[in-house]
Short mmCIF file of C-alpha atoms in Angstrom, two decimals:
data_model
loop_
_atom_site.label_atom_id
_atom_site.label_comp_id
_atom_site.label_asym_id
_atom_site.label_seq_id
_atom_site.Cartn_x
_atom_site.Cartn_y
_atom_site.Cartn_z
CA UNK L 29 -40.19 24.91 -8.50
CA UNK L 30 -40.92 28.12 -6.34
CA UNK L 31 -41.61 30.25 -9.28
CA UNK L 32 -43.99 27.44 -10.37
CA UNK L 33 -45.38 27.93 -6.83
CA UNK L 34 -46.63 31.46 -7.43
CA UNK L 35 -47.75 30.85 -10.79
CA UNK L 36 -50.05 28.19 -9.18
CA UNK L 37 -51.63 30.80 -6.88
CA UNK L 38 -52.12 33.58 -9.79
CA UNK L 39 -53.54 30.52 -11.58
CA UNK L 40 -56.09 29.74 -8.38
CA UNK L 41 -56.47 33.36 -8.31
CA UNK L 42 -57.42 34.55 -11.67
CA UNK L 43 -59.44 31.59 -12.67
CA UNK L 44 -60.84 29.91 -9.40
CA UNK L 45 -63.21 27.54 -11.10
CA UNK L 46 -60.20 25.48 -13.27
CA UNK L 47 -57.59 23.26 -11.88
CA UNK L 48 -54.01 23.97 -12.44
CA UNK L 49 -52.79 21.57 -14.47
CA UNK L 50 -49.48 20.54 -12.20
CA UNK L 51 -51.99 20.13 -9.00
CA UNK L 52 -50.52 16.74 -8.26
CA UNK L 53 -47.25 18.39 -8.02
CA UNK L 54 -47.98 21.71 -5.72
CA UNK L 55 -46.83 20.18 -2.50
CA UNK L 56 -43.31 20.29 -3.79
CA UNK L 57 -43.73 23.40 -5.03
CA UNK L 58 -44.54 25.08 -1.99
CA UNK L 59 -42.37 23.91 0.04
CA UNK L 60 -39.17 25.01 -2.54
CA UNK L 61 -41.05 28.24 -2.38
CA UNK L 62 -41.20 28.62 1.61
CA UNK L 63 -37.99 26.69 2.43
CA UNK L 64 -35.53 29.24 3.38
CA UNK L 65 -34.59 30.84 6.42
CA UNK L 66 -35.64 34.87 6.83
CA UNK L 67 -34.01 37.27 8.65
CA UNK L 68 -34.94 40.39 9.19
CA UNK L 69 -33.09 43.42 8.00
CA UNK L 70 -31.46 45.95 9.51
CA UNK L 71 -33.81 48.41 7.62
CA UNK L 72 -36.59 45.85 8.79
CA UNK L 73 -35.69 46.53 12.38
CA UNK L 74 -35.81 50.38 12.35
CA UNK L 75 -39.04 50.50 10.29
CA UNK L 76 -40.58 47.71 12.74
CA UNK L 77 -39.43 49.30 15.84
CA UNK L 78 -41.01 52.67 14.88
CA UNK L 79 -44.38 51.29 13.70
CA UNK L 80 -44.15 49.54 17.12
CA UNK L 81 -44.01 52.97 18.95
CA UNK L 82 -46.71 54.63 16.89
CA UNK L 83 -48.84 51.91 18.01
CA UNK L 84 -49.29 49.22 15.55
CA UNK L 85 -49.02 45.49 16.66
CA UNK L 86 -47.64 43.46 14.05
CA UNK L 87 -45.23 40.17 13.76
CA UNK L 88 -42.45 39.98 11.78
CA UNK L 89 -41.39 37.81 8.70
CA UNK L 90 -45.25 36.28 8.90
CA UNK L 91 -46.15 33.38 6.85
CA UNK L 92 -49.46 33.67 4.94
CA UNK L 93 -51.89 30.36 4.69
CA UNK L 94 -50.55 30.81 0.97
CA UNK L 95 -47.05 30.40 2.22
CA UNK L 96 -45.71 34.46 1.39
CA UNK L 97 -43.66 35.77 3.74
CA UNK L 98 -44.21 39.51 5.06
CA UNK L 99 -41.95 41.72 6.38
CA UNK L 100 -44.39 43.05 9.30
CA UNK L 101 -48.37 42.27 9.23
CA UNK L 102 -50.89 42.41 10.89
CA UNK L 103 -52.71 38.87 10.21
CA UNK L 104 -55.86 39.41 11.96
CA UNK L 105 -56.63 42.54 9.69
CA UNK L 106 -54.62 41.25 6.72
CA UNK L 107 -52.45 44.65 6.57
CA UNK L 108 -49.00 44.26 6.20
CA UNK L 109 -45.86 46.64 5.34
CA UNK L 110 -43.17 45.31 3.28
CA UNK L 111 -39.69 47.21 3.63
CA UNK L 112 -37.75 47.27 0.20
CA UNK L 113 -34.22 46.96 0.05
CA UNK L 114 -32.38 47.47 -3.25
CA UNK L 115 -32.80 43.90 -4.05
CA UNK L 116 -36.34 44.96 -4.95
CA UNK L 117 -36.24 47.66 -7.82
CA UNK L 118 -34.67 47.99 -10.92
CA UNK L 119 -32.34 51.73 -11.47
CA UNK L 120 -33.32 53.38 -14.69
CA UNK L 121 -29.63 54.46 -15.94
CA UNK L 122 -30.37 57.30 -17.47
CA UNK L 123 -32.54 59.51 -14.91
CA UNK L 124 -31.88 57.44 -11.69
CA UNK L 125 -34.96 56.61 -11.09
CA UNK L 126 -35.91 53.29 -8.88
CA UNK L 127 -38.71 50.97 -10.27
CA UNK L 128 -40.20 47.81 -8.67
CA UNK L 129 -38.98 44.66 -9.86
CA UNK L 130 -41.38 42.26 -11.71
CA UNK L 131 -40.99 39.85 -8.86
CA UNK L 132 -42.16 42.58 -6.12
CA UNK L 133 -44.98 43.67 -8.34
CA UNK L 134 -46.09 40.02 -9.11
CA UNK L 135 -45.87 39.27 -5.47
CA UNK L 136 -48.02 42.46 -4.51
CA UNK L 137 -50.63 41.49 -6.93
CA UNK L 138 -50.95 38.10 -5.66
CA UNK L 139 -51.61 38.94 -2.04
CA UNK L 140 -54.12 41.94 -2.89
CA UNK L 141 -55.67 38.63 -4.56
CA UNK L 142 -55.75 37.33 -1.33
CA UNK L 143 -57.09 40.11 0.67
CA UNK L 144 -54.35 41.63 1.87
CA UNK L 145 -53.54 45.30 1.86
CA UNK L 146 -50.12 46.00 2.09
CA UNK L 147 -47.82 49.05 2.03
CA UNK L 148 -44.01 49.26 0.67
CA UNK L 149 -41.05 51.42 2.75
CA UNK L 150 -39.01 51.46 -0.12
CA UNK L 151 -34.87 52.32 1.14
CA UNK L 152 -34.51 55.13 -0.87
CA UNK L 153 -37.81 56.85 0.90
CA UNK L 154 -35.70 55.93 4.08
CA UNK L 155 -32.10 55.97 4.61
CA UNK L 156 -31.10 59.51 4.63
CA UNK L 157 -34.96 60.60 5.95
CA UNK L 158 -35.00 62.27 9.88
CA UNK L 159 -37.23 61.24 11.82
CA UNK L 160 -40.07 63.33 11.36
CA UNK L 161 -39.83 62.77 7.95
CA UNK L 162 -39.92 59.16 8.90
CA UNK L 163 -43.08 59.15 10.79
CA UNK L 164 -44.76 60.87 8.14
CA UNK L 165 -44.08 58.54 5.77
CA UNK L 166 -45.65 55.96 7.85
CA UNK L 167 -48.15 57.90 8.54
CA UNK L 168 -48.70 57.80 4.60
CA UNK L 169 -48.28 53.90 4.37
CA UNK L 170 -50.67 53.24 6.99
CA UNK L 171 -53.85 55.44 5.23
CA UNK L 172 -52.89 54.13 1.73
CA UNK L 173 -53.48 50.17 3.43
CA UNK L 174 -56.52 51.82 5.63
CA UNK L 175 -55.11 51.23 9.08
CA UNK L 176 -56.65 54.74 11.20
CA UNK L 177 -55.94 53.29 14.78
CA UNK L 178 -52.02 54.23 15.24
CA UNK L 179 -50.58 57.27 16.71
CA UNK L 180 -47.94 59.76 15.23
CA UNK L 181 -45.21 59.02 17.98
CA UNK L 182 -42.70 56.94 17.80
CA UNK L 183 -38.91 56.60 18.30
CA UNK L 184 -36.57 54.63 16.63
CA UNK L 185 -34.27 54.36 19.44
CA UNK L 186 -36.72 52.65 21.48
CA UNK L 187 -38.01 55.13 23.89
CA UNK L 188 -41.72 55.98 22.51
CA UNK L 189 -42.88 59.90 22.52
CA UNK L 190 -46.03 61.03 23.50
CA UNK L 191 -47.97 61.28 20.06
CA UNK L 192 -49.48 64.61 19.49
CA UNK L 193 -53.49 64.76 19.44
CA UNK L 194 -53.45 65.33 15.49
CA UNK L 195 -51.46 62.97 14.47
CA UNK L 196 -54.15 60.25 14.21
CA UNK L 197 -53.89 58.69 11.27
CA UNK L 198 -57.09 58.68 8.61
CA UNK L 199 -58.12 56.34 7.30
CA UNK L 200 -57.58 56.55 3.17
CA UNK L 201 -58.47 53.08 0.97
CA UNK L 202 -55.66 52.34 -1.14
CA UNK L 203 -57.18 52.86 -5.10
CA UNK L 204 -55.03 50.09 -6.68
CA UNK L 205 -56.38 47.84 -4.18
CA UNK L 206 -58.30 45.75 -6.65
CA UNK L 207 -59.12 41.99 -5.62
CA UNK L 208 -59.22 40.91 -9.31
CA UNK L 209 -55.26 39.93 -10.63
CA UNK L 210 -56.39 40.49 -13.70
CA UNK L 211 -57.12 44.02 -12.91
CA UNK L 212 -54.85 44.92 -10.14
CA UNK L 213 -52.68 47.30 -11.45
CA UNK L 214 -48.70 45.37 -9.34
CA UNK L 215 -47.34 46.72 -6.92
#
């Protein structure tokens, strides 16, 4: 039933004008899709904590009106970030190589459908990156989903730094961006 769930919202939309044919039945289907309980990850903590000391306000595990959940977002400006653990990507076994999983890419596509600009901290971009190197790649998430009004500080200890004039982030649209699904190149 969940799956059916987010096959119902490509449906709505990619073809706006038609009526999915299991309409009667969507009710159900939503709430299979949005009925379990979310924790955050650890991962999810230290990326939320440091985007929370360069500045950006955001909630975490927010529920879209379409019933996704996102890691941390900004609903107001419909930016979010999602932070990718392993679960997430596929390994090619003969170079190494992560790729996103058809279920992370079908999931991206839908909510650029909706408006939403979002951003991926994938774990591999992450777990054995220092701090700076951290920041930076925020810094890179936040111009490619156009957010300009965070600063380059940050700590992931809790204890913000003083951000330094330059690192202002600018503001960058993200090219795959595309409202059309049927266009939208996933995730």
């Amino acid at each position: 039933k969940s799956q059916l769930y987010a096959v119902a919202l490509y449906f709505e939309a990619a073809w706006p004008d038609q009526n999915f044919p299991l309409s009667h039945r969507l009710e159900s289907f939503r709430f299979a899709y949005t009925d379990c309980e979310r924790t955050p990850s650890h991962l999810q903590d230290e990326v939320s904590a440091l985007l929370a000391g360069m500045g950006w306000t955001h909630s975490s595990e927010h529920e879209t009106v379409e019933g996704f959940s996102l890691d941390l977002a900004d609903p107001e400006s419909k930016r979010a970030m999602e932070v990718d653990g392993p679960s997430h990507y596929l390994q090619d076994a003969s170079t190494g190589d992560y790729i996103e999983n058809g279920a992370t890419r079908f999931k991206s596509r839908l909510l650029r459908s909706f408006g939403w600009k979002v951003a991926h901290v994938p774990f591999f971009d992450w777990d054995d990156a220092s701090e700076t190197d951290r920041l930076q790649l925020l810094a890179k998430k936040f111009a490619c989903i156009g957010v300009d009004d965070v600063q380059g500080g940050g700590s992931i200890d809790g204890e913000p730094k003083a951000p330094p004039e330059s690192a202002q982030v600018k503001k960058e649209r993200d090219s795959s961006s595309s409202s059309d699904p049927r266009r939208a190149s996933a995730g």
